[in-house]
Coordinates of C-alpha atoms in Angstrom, one line a residue:
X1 CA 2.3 60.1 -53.4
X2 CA 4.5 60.1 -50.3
X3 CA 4.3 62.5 -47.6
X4 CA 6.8 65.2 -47.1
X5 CA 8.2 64.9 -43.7
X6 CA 6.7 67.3 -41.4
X7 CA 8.3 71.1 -42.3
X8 CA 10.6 69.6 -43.9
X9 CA 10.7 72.5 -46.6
X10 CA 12.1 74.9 -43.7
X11 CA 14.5 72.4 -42.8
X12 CA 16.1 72.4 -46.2
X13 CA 15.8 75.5 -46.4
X14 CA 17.4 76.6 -43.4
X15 CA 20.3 73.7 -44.1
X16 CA 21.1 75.9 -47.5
X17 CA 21.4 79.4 -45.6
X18 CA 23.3 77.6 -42.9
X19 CA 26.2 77.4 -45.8
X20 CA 26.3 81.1 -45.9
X21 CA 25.8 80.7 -49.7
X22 CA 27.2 83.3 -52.1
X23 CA 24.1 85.9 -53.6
X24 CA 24.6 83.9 -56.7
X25 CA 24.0 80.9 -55.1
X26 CA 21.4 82.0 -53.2
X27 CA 19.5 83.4 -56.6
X28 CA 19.5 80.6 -58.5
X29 CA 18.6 78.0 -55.4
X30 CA 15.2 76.3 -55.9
X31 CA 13.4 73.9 -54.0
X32 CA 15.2 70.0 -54.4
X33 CA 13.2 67.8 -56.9
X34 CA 11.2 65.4 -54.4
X35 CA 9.9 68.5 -52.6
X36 CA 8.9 70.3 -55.6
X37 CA 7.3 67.6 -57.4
X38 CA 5.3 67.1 -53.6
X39 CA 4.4 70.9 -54.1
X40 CA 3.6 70.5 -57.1
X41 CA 0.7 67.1 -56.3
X42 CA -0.7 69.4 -53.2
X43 CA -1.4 72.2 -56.2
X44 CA -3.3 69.9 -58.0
X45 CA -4.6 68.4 -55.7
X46 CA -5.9 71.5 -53.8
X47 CA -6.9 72.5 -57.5
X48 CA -9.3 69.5 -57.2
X49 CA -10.4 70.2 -53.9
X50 CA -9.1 67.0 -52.0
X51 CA -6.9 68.4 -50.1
X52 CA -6.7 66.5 -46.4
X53 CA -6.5 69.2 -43.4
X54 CA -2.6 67.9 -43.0
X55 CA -2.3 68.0 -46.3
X56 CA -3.2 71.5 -46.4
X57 CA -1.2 72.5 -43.6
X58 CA 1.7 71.1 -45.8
X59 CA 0.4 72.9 -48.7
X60 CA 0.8 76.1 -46.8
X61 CA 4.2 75.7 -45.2
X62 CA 5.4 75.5 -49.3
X63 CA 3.5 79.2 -50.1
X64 CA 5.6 80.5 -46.6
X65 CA 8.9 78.5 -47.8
X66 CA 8.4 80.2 -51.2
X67 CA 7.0 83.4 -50.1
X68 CA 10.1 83.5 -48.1
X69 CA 12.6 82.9 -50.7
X70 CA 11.5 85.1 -53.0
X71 CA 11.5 87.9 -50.6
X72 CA 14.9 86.9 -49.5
X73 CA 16.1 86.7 -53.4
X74 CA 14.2 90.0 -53.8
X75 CA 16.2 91.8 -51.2
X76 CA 19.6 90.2 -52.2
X77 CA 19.0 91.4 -55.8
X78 CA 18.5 95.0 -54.6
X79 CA 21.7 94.3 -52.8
X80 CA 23.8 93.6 -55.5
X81 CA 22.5 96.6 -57.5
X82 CA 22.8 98.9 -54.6
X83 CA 26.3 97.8 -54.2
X84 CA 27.0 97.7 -58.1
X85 CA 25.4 100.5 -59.5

């Protein structure tokens, strides 16, 4: 499995919000496929314990990038019921 260039999570990410997207858009946005399916190896792999010390630093700049996300959808949810009651 390829490597996923350095923080490269936070660099899409920040690309998206850059777009000032709309709260819909911002709801429904999930991580592009290639990044998601590296998550998604690093899980398993972690699962299995073979997870390489850069490898785990990746691993843990995905649970930030999500962490991140969902607190940002989170807050924009609140938002919108705040402002449509």
């Amino acid at each position: 499995m390829q490597k996923a260039p350095t923080r490269a999570i936070f660099d899409v990410i920040t690309d998206f919000l850059a777009t000032s997207p709309s709260p819909e858009r911002l709801l429904a946005y999930h991580f592009p496929d290639d990044l998601q399916k590296r998550a998604d190896y690093l899980i398993e792999k972690n699962g299995e314990g073979d997870l390489t010390i850069d490898e785990q630093k990746e691993l843990d700049d995905f649970v930030q990038a999500d962490e991140m996300m969902t607190l940002l959808k989170v807050k924009t949810k609140l938002r919108l019921k705040k402002d449509n009651p």
